[in-house]
Amino acid sequence: MLKKLYYLTDKGQKEVYRASLWLTIFELVTTLSVLPIFCALYEMLMVYTGRKNETSSLVLYLAASILIVVLSFLSYKKMYKVKYLAAGKENCHLRMSVADKLRKLPESYLSKRDLSDLTSTVMDDIGTIERAITNSVAETVAGIASGIILIIALLFINVKLALCLLSCLPLAVITMSLSNAVSGKTNAKNRILKLDVSESVQEFLENIKSLRASDTMHEYQKKMDYRINRIVPRLLLFEFLAGMCVSVSYNVMRLGIGFVVICGAKMLSKGEITPFVFLLFLLMSVRVYEPLSQALETVGALIASTVAAGRIKEIMEYPEMSGSKDTDIKAFDVEFKNVRFSYDDEEVLKDVSFVAKQGEYTALVGPSGSGKSTIAKLAARFWDIDSGRITVGGTDVSTVEPEELFKYFSIVFQDVTLFHDTIYNNILVGNKNATRQQVMKAAEDAQCMSFIDKIPGGFDAVIGENGHTLSGGERQRLSIARAFLKDAPIVLLDESTASLDPETETSIQIALERLTRNKTVIMIAHRLRTIEKCDKIVVLDEGKIVGCGGHSDLMANCETYKKMQQYQRETDIIKETMSEKKMIS
Ligand SMILES: Nc1ncnc2c1ncn2[C@@H]1O[C@H](COP(=O)(O)OP(=O)(O)OP(=O)(O)O)[C@@H](O)[C@H]1O
């Protein structure tokens, strides 16, 4: 059961149960530890009141006490070791499993989930599960088990007194269950609010430059303060209510001790029980509640951990994009046949059909939002399509495992993702088996050396989170270097030279020509100048293909393309006029 709930390994589950067993032994031994002292005191009292002649068993009680102390130490040590080792290992295993699963999930899932939300699941929810394994599971199991064993023992000694002791237990359990149910729901709501706060902080940090530039920093901070302040009273109320319910149920449960005192005194006066039994019950009543209170307390944390486990479950059970790993694609024409695709409910590609041939350049052009980047991503199976077929060398991409398919693609997107690592390792992402020489050659081909040479540390310089120490053009060149290193047969270029100055752009274009020779190239470019020589230009408008052919064909037959060319010329004239004015002034 635990294994299913917390995604434990077989070994992890066994270890948690072992820890629970050792803790139960510890609880029972701790409870028993008062017995030899009690018996010794009772015997001394008997001698003092003249009911017995001498204290014959004191040495025996002393030996029992020592044995109990040793047993209690050993069982606690064993429990501690097993529990913390298991929790550490399982935590590590779960994080790796979630990361592995996220890697296999389709973009359709990842794009729906907010980054803070996913981070919170990977960090906080797994942390909650680790705490549940470390602090709650063994405590709850041991609390309930040792509580039941002690109650059974007391029932054997005297049923009536034992029932007096337990009389308030159902009420305490109901109070605690209610509190747990309420705090479970409140906790879920609080998490949403906490997430909202962390999202707003993240958004603030990411957009700090834009906020400064637009002079809206103060207003934004006010909104953020509001979001943070909104959550504080809720959290305080939650803590207060949870604490109150716990203390009410403790006290309700402890009312049973009062009943034992009243009922026991009456029974003693009537001679129904001996003073020994009465005193034993008084002593045990206090002890019997310890494990039960502990179980009631930790069961709340366990319930809270099931919410976290539910979120992990959602990720772990989300269907992966499956497919064969044993594909041997030999030809690399990329073909779209009657492809329809929607993000959520909105259809963004409507019956798209075209072939990007191996050894040719196929350009995708069209107004912003017409679906160019979506087509490029679908070719590499970032999403699965609604209907139609996308094939690479005749193999339907939906039958190929995404990571296997990815081997055939080199991709340079507009939004470059870099890692907080060295320049060298960032290029190595393209092909982790490449030699240092190959990495350096790729960097040279992508025109990276001009800036790498100037950075202290060169290839081994760390470039910060997402390469924030580099300019847009430098980041883009690193991503092109990765593509060079990968040298895959299909190349997707999405505005790959958009952030480069004209001089670097020209030299990269030359290098890209070398990279893409004899390959299937699908390129997206807003500047039509860069695609006029392409073998095929696919013109898109609102998700439909409205023209397909060479530049001169399209100039003759495609209105959308003609209009785009006209806009491009007008933009070029405006730019030229502006730069002339700049030079004159
Ligand atoms: N992850 C997403 N979730 C929902 N809708 C999306 C997503 N990505 C893109 N879209 C929408 O799909 C449509 C096509 O987007 P796409 O990025 O493919 O267009 P594009 O032609 O490449 O645009 P641009 O030239 O501006 O980059 C747009 O309406 C866009 O808002």
XYZ file of C-alpha atoms and ligand atoms in Angstrom:
616
model
C 0.000 0.000 0.000
C 2.786 2.404 0.974
C 4.642 1.459 -2.163
C 1.692 2.507 -4.329
C 0.969 5.668 -2.367
C 4.495 7.077 -2.195
C 6.055 5.288 -5.178
C 8.475 3.461 -2.875
C 10.757 0.718 -4.074
C 10.131 -2.810 -2.736
C 13.157 -2.425 -0.500
C 12.033 1.037 0.656
C 8.601 -0.274 1.644
C 10.162 -3.154 3.591
C 12.508 -0.755 5.390
C 9.650 1.549 6.391
C 7.724 -1.437 7.806
C 10.877 -2.589 9.604
C 11.275 0.881 11.109
C 7.633 0.742 12.245
C 8.254 -2.638 13.915
C 11.329 -1.332 15.760
C 9.453 1.767 16.865
C 6.568 -0.384 18.146
C 9.078 -2.423 20.154
C 10.606 0.810 21.451
C 7.181 2.181 22.497
C 6.237 -1.055 24.300
C 9.617 -1.314 26.012
C 9.383 2.348 27.106
C 5.936 1.674 28.554
C 7.179 -1.423 30.325
C 10.100 0.522 31.790
C 7.879 1.886 34.580
C 6.717 -1.570 35.609
C 9.838 -2.789 37.530
C 10.002 0.559 39.392
C 6.299 0.355 40.145
C 6.602 -3.266 41.375
C 9.621 -2.375 43.526
C 7.805 0.602 45.069
C 4.707 -1.483 45.630
C 6.697 -4.216 47.358
C 8.454 -1.654 49.555
C 5.054 -0.176 50.432
C 3.855 -3.665 51.399
C 6.869 -4.130 53.679
C 6.409 -0.619 55.147
C 2.725 -1.236 55.899
C 3.604 -4.601 57.437
C 1.752 -6.694 54.833
C 4.986 -8.351 53.802
C 8.100 -9.267 55.740
C 10.921 -8.423 53.371
C 11.672 -7.084 49.880
C 12.779 -10.251 48.154
C 12.708 -9.280 44.458
C 14.440 -5.863 44.373
C 17.528 -7.191 42.572
C 15.267 -8.818 39.983
C 13.466 -5.513 39.358
C 16.777 -3.723 39.055
C 17.973 -6.269 36.476
C 14.671 -5.940 34.569
C 15.070 -2.137 34.542
C 18.584 -2.379 33.140
C 17.462 -4.872 30.505
C 14.597 -2.578 29.492
C 16.937 0.420 29.164
C 19.297 -1.592 26.961
C 16.424 -2.927 24.841
C 14.918 0.507 24.470
C 18.265 1.990 23.385
C 18.882 -0.792 20.863
C 15.393 -0.706 19.358
C 15.485 3.090 19.024
C 18.910 3.010 17.398
C 17.787 0.332 14.969
C 14.578 2.194 14.129
C 16.455 5.483 13.639
C 18.997 3.974 11.292
C 16.492 2.034 9.205
C 14.026 4.937 8.989
C 16.424 7.718 7.997
C 18.428 5.599 5.607
C 15.244 4.408 3.902
C 13.815 7.943 3.706
C 17.043 9.340 2.226
C 17.317 6.608 -0.386
C 13.622 6.734 -1.300
C 13.676 10.509 -1.576
C 16.563 10.283 -3.990
C 14.878 7.498 -5.975
C 11.574 9.397 -6.177
C 13.233 12.621 -7.381
C 15.082 10.687 -10.081
C 11.880 8.863 -11.118
C 9.901 12.127 -11.351
C 12.700 13.813 -13.329
C 12.878 10.803 -15.642
C 9.121 10.827 -16.103
C 9.051 14.577 -16.824
C 11.641 13.973 -19.519
C 9.270 11.536 -21.225
C 6.108 13.612 -20.937
C 4.703 15.351 -23.997
C 4.967 19.124 -24.396
C 1.151 19.186 -24.276
C 1.398 18.319 -20.564
C 4.420 20.471 -19.727
C 3.073 23.571 -21.454
C -0.122 23.316 -19.380
C 1.743 23.102 -16.071
C 3.222 26.232 -14.617
C 6.991 26.103 -13.970
C 6.609 27.126 -10.279
C 3.956 24.458 -9.869
C 6.205 21.751 -11.315
C 9.185 22.965 -9.270
C 7.035 22.912 -6.145
C 5.982 19.321 -6.923
C 9.543 18.162 -7.482
C 10.944 19.984 -4.435
C 8.148 20.495 -1.855
C 5.874 17.530 -2.514
C 8.740 15.055 -2.558
C 10.029 16.763 0.613
C 6.584 16.264 2.211
C 6.709 12.580 1.292
C 10.210 12.270 2.722
C 9.008 13.853 5.961
C 6.026 11.475 5.976
C 8.363 8.498 5.639
C 10.761 9.884 8.247
C 8.354 11.265 10.820
C 4.857 9.988 10.280
C 4.501 6.464 8.884
C 6.495 4.612 11.553
C 5.069 6.831 14.337
C 1.482 6.238 13.246
C 1.911 2.488 12.762
C 3.872 2.109 16.028
C 1.459 4.385 17.935
C -1.603 2.427 16.850
C 0.060 -1.004 17.233
C 1.531 -0.385 20.685
C -1.673 1.403 21.802
C -3.750 -1.645 20.785
C -1.338 -4.091 22.484
C -1.425 -2.072 25.724
C -5.229 -1.824 25.613
C -5.539 -5.593 25.118
C -3.202 -6.127 28.098
C -5.329 -3.800 30.251
C -8.542 -5.551 29.114
C -7.026 -8.793 30.381
C -6.238 -7.227 33.751
C -9.642 -5.588 34.279
C -12.277 -5.114 31.584
C -14.365 -2.515 33.437
C -11.459 -0.199 34.206
C -10.043 -0.647 30.719
C -13.394 0.392 29.202
C -13.445 3.453 31.524
C -10.032 4.377 30.196
C -11.151 3.994 26.575
C -14.562 5.664 26.994
C -13.458 9.005 25.514
C -11.262 7.579 22.774
C -13.980 7.499 20.052
C -14.807 11.169 20.667
C -11.106 12.097 20.499
C -10.712 10.167 17.236
C -13.770 11.916 15.741
C -12.440 15.374 16.770
C -9.046 14.608 15.306
C -10.513 13.154 12.091
C -12.647 16.268 11.617
C -9.609 18.437 12.200
C -7.608 16.377 9.723
C -10.346 16.566 7.094
C -10.617 20.355 7.473
C -6.871 20.909 7.540
C -6.458 18.649 4.478
C -8.831 20.882 2.482
C -7.405 24.134 3.883
C -3.925 22.887 3.173
C -4.806 22.308 -0.487
C -6.211 25.867 -0.750
C -3.193 27.301 1.067
C -0.908 25.551 -1.374
C -2.630 27.261 -4.295
C -2.170 30.636 -2.582
C 1.482 29.876 -1.734
C 2.029 28.897 -5.355
C 0.458 32.166 -6.438
C 2.957 34.020 -4.206
C 5.950 32.080 -5.525
C 4.764 32.632 -9.112
C 4.487 36.368 -8.527
C 7.982 36.494 -6.975
C 9.377 34.501 -9.893
C 7.591 36.732 -12.423
C 8.907 39.808 -10.591
C 12.489 38.555 -10.694
C 12.245 37.520 -14.344
C 10.771 40.847 -15.442
C 12.688 43.187 -13.188
C 14.359 44.885 -16.190
C 11.084 45.501 -18.043
C 9.445 46.807 -14.861
C 12.294 49.260 -14.327
C 12.165 50.346 -17.950
C 8.414 50.911 -17.884
C 8.512 52.626 -14.477
C 5.881 50.229 -13.096
C 8.082 48.711 -10.403
C 6.213 50.409 -7.544
C 2.786 49.315 -8.790
C 3.971 45.753 -9.335
C 5.484 45.591 -5.861
C 2.168 46.748 -4.414
C 0.359 43.921 -6.208
C 2.947 41.449 -4.969
C 2.599 42.747 -1.376
C -1.159 42.262 -1.660
C -0.716 38.652 -2.804
C 1.742 37.950 0.029
C -0.343 39.673 2.716
C -3.493 37.875 1.579
C -2.034 34.537 2.559
C -0.678 35.455 6.031
C -4.022 35.589 7.969
C -5.099 32.339 6.295
C -1.914 30.582 7.386
C -2.235 31.915 10.949
C -5.882 30.810 11.134
C -4.932 27.408 9.774
C -2.185 26.945 12.381
C -4.536 28.120 15.162
C -7.400 25.784 14.154
C -5.097 22.793 13.651
C -3.419 23.393 17.037
C -6.773 23.864 18.768
C -8.252 20.654 17.364
C -5.163 18.679 18.392
C -5.276 19.997 21.945
C -9.081 19.466 22.230
C -8.782 15.854 21.136
C -5.830 15.236 23.518
C -7.800 16.582 26.423
C -10.956 14.697 25.468
C -8.923 11.499 25.369
C -7.344 12.229 28.741
C -10.782 12.541 30.348
C -10.585 8.732 30.447
C -7.938 9.010 33.193
C -10.478 10.878 35.358
C -12.991 8.084 34.800
C -10.382 5.494 35.826
C -9.696 7.429 39.053
C -13.400 7.751 39.987
C -14.449 4.279 38.890
C -11.271 2.624 40.232
C -11.666 4.272 43.658
C -15.254 2.997 43.883
C -14.242 -0.514 42.830
C -11.369 -0.471 45.322
C -13.648 0.565 48.154
C -16.015 -2.261 47.255
C -13.086 -4.688 47.148
C -13.652 -5.486 43.487
C -10.004 -4.764 42.678
C -6.764 -4.849 44.640
C -4.739 -1.661 45.319
C -2.090 -3.126 42.993
C -4.496 -3.228 40.046
C -5.794 0.247 40.842
C -2.299 1.756 41.003
C -1.217 -0.180 37.925
C -4.158 1.247 35.950
C -3.366 4.782 37.130
C 0.181 4.359 35.962
C -0.702 2.719 32.640
C -3.502 5.177 31.836
C -0.928 7.911 31.424
C 1.362 5.747 29.308
C -1.312 4.222 27.080
C -2.251 7.636 25.703
C 1.289 8.524 24.689
C 1.483 6.326 21.563
C -2.164 6.941 20.728
C -1.766 10.747 20.936
C 1.337 10.468 18.821
C -0.543 8.385 16.238
C -3.419 10.897 16.177
C -0.962 13.718 15.658
C 1.073 12.079 12.893
C -1.958 10.724 11.076
C -2.705 14.394 10.198
C 0.701 14.757 8.583
C 0.113 11.471 6.768
C -3.185 12.746 5.386
C -1.449 15.959 4.278
C 1.211 13.854 2.571
C -1.449 12.048 0.521
C -2.254 15.388 -1.165
C 1.430 15.697 -2.129
C 1.453 12.029 -3.189
C -1.604 12.736 -5.376
C 0.291 15.420 -7.254
C 3.256 13.104 -7.773
C 0.817 10.432 -8.939
C -0.638 12.813 -11.513
C 2.815 13.200 -13.067
C 3.851 9.561 -12.710
C 0.650 8.218 -14.255
C 0.331 10.720 -17.087
C 0.558 8.797 -20.369
C 4.012 9.037 -21.905
C 4.589 9.467 -25.613
C 5.379 5.914 -26.516
C 7.001 4.457 -29.611
C 9.613 2.098 -30.891
C 13.259 2.550 -29.962
C 14.397 0.239 -32.746
C 13.908 2.397 -35.769
C 16.349 2.489 -38.556
C 15.394 5.542 -40.549
C 17.613 5.726 -43.620
C 15.924 8.459 -45.707
C 15.032 11.870 -44.336
C 12.235 13.460 -46.310
C 9.824 15.016 -43.817
C 6.234 14.780 -44.980
C 3.078 16.355 -43.527
C -0.136 14.738 -44.828
C -3.468 16.402 -43.985
C -2.213 17.367 -40.533
C -4.624 18.943 -38.085
C -3.461 20.102 -34.685
C -4.904 22.040 -31.740
C -3.436 23.459 -28.576
C -6.214 22.744 -26.079
C -9.410 23.428 -28.051
C -8.098 25.877 -30.579
C -7.166 24.341 -33.935
C -3.961 26.026 -35.149
C -3.087 23.787 -38.108
C -5.810 22.978 -40.597
C -5.185 20.223 -43.126
C -1.487 20.969 -43.665
C 0.277 18.912 -46.355
C 3.773 19.401 -47.775
C 7.083 17.563 -48.193
C 10.451 18.880 -47.023
C 12.870 16.897 -49.176
C 16.272 15.644 -48.148
C 19.033 17.799 -49.607
C 16.649 20.755 -49.972
C 15.863 23.907 -48.052
C 12.179 24.244 -47.165
C 11.164 27.590 -45.727
C 8.036 28.242 -43.698
C 6.762 31.794 -43.959
C 3.587 33.532 -42.914
C 2.251 36.189 -40.573
C 2.939 35.941 -36.861
C 0.817 33.216 -35.240
C 0.176 31.410 -38.544
C 1.671 28.159 -37.190
C 5.283 28.069 -38.471
C 6.971 27.142 -35.162
C 4.196 24.669 -34.430
C 4.944 22.822 -37.695
C 8.663 22.676 -36.853
C 7.921 21.297 -33.378
C 5.432 18.740 -34.676
C 8.017 17.392 -37.123
C 10.210 16.467 -34.142
C 7.131 15.140 -32.246
C 7.026 17.676 -29.444
C 3.270 17.069 -29.542
C 1.125 14.383 -31.150
C -1.224 15.595 -33.845
C -5.042 15.386 -33.872
C -5.285 13.782 -37.302
C -3.265 13.210 -40.451
C 0.280 11.842 -40.616
C 3.811 13.131 -40.249
C 6.541 10.889 -41.614
C 10.328 10.941 -41.678
C 11.682 8.819 -44.529
C 8.275 7.109 -44.670
C 8.197 6.235 -40.936
C 5.279 7.715 -39.017
C 6.848 9.844 -36.261
C 4.055 8.847 -33.857
C 5.436 5.289 -33.898
C 8.946 6.365 -32.883
C 9.979 6.950 -29.276
C 10.556 10.737 -28.962
C 14.161 10.494 -27.741
C 14.987 8.076 -30.539
C 13.373 10.413 -33.073
C 15.290 13.358 -31.629
C 18.553 11.743 -32.701
C 17.667 12.642 -36.279
C 17.067 16.333 -35.565
C 19.314 19.329 -34.934
C 17.200 22.216 -33.724
C 17.978 25.912 -33.350
C 14.992 27.709 -31.841
C 14.345 31.422 -31.287
C 14.272 30.920 -27.535
C 17.662 29.410 -26.740
C 17.957 27.375 -23.533
C 21.375 27.301 -21.920
C 22.513 25.726 -18.665
C 24.268 27.234 -15.674
C 27.480 25.512 -16.710
C 30.638 26.079 -18.732
C 30.553 27.126 -22.390
C 32.184 23.794 -23.222
C 29.494 21.734 -21.494
C 26.737 23.846 -23.027
C 27.991 22.991 -26.520
C 28.579 19.357 -25.517
C 24.798 19.028 -24.984
C 24.642 18.608 -28.782
C 26.604 15.365 -28.605
C 27.774 14.141 -25.226
C 30.254 11.735 -26.828
C 32.103 14.426 -28.772
C 35.803 15.036 -28.193
C 37.185 18.396 -27.045
C 38.500 18.975 -30.543
C 35.053 18.401 -32.069
C 33.484 20.818 -29.566
C 36.071 23.461 -30.473
C 35.501 22.902 -34.188
C 31.716 23.289 -33.729
C 32.305 26.521 -31.799
C 34.550 27.805 -34.576
C 32.025 26.904 -37.295
C 29.273 28.693 -35.389
C 31.446 31.847 -35.106
C 31.670 31.526 -31.310
C 35.439 31.976 -30.990
C 35.247 35.758 -31.380
C 33.479 36.039 -28.005
C 34.783 32.882 -26.271
C 38.373 34.153 -26.634
C 37.435 37.391 -24.877
C 35.780 35.720 -21.856
C 38.168 34.979 -18.942
C 38.301 31.199 -18.700
C 37.311 30.747 -22.346
C 35.562 27.411 -22.925
C 35.632 26.695 -19.195
C 33.882 29.919 -18.170
C 30.524 29.410 -16.458
C 27.824 31.429 -18.231
C 25.192 31.775 -15.477
C 21.563 30.712 -15.431
C 20.316 30.360 -19.020
C 23.540 32.043 -20.152
C 22.594 35.447 -18.710
C 26.209 36.660 -18.903
C 26.051 36.432 -22.716
C 24.346 38.638 -25.299
C 21.366 37.365 -27.334
C 23.562 36.842 -30.406
C 26.211 34.979 -28.404
C 23.593 32.689 -26.874
C 22.173 31.998 -30.311
C 25.640 31.148 -31.662
C 26.160 28.634 -28.832
C 22.914 26.975 -29.772
C 24.052 26.851 -33.418
C 27.353 25.305 -32.238
C 25.330 22.567 -30.538
C 23.568 21.871 -33.838
C 26.946 21.692 -35.606
C 28.173 19.220 -33.015
C 25.100 17.042 -33.309
C 25.287 17.042 -37.104
C 21.868 15.350 -37.436
C 20.333 14.657 -40.872
C 17.308 16.937 -40.345
C 17.887 20.550 -39.340
C 15.153 22.809 -37.955
C 16.091 26.469 -37.924
C 13.533 28.738 -36.264
C 14.678 32.339 -36.746
C 18.144 30.998 -36.046
C 19.999 34.141 -37.023
C 17.470 36.626 -35.672
C 19.651 38.028 -32.871
C 22.821 38.460 -34.911
C 24.383 41.610 -36.346
C 24.639 41.689 -40.190
C 28.354 40.824 -40.197
C 28.027 37.763 -37.915
C 24.804 36.774 -39.673
C 26.571 36.577 -43.036
C 29.423 34.453 -41.667
C 26.959 32.173 -39.857
C 24.879 31.812 -43.010
C 28.013 30.535 -44.760
C 28.691 28.108 -41.891
C 25.036 27.013 -41.811
C 25.227 26.214 -45.512
C 28.081 23.859 -44.691
C 26.134 22.335 -41.789
C 23.007 21.767 -43.833
C 24.552 20.349 -47.012
C 22.628 17.218 -48.168
C 20.325 17.484 -45.187
C 16.630 18.102 -44.835
C 16.378 21.715 -43.747
C 13.181 23.307 -42.521
C 13.722 26.951 -41.768
C 11.533 29.712 -40.431
C 12.465 33.291 -41.105
C 10.578 36.539 -40.877
C 13.085 38.336 -43.083
C 12.059 37.079 -46.489
C 15.419 38.039 -47.986
C 16.985 35.058 -46.205
C 14.637 32.466 -47.730
C 14.191 33.629 -51.313
C 16.737 31.111 -52.583
C 15.134 28.151 -50.783
C 14.085 25.180 -52.900
C 10.587 25.331 -51.513
C 8.692 28.038 -49.655
C 5.538 27.044 -47.768
C 3.292 30.042 -47.108
C 0.974 29.783 -44.125
C -1.933 31.935 -43.062
C -4.088 31.181 -40.003
C -2.904 27.579 -39.893
C -3.563 26.831 -43.597
C -1.139 26.506 -46.479
C -1.997 29.273 -48.927
C 0.976 28.839 -51.236
C 3.830 26.431 -51.912
C 6.662 26.651 -54.401
C 9.757 28.640 -55.362
C 10.093 32.414 -54.892
C 9.167 33.358 -58.445
C 6.192 30.941 -58.517
C 4.832 32.437 -55.352
C 5.409 36.014 -56.547
C 3.261 35.117 -59.526
C 0.558 33.083 -57.790
C 0.376 33.715 -54.041
C -1.266 36.931 -52.817
C -0.189 36.443 -49.177
C 3.446 35.971 -50.208
C 3.330 39.002 -52.518
C 1.910 41.128 -49.700
C 4.585 39.881 -47.291
C 7.283 40.764 -49.827
C 5.761 44.204 -50.254
C 5.709 44.798 -46.467
C 9.297 43.591 -46.311
C 10.367 46.088 -49.012
C 8.576 48.929 -47.223
C 10.225 47.967 -43.927
C 13.653 47.817 -45.616
C 13.106 51.312 -47.155
C 12.083 52.738 -43.733
C 15.147 51.133 -42.115
C 17.460 52.467 -44.826
C 15.998 55.994 -44.532
C 16.402 55.910 -40.778
C 20.003 54.752 -40.954
C 20.806 57.434 -43.577
C 19.295 60.086 -41.284
C 21.361 58.739 -38.420
C 24.534 58.969 -40.486
C 23.770 62.561 -41.559
C 23.061 63.692 -38.005
N 2.090 26.180 -26.157
C 1.025 26.779 -26.726
N -0.189 26.669 -26.136
C -1.272 27.244 -26.702
N -1.253 27.942 -27.858
C -0.072 28.078 -28.481
C 1.128 27.514 -27.955
N 2.145 27.815 -28.799
C 1.609 28.549 -29.813
N 0.274 28.702 -29.623
C -0.660 29.384 -30.521
O -0.647 28.701 -31.770
C -0.688 29.600 -32.850
C 0.510 29.353 -33.780
O 1.699 29.653 -33.049
P 3.151 29.529 -33.694
O 4.118 29.859 -32.635
O 3.252 28.210 -34.348
O 3.085 30.664 -34.794
P 4.286 31.292 -35.626
O 3.755 31.412 -37.003
O 5.529 30.517 -35.435
O 4.377 32.708 -34.926
P 5.654 33.685 -34.818
O 6.044 34.040 -36.219
O 5.117 34.870 -34.098
O 6.715 32.955 -34.063
C -0.714 30.988 -32.251
O -2.063 31.420 -32.224
C -0.212 30.807 -30.839
O -0.828 31.706 -29.961
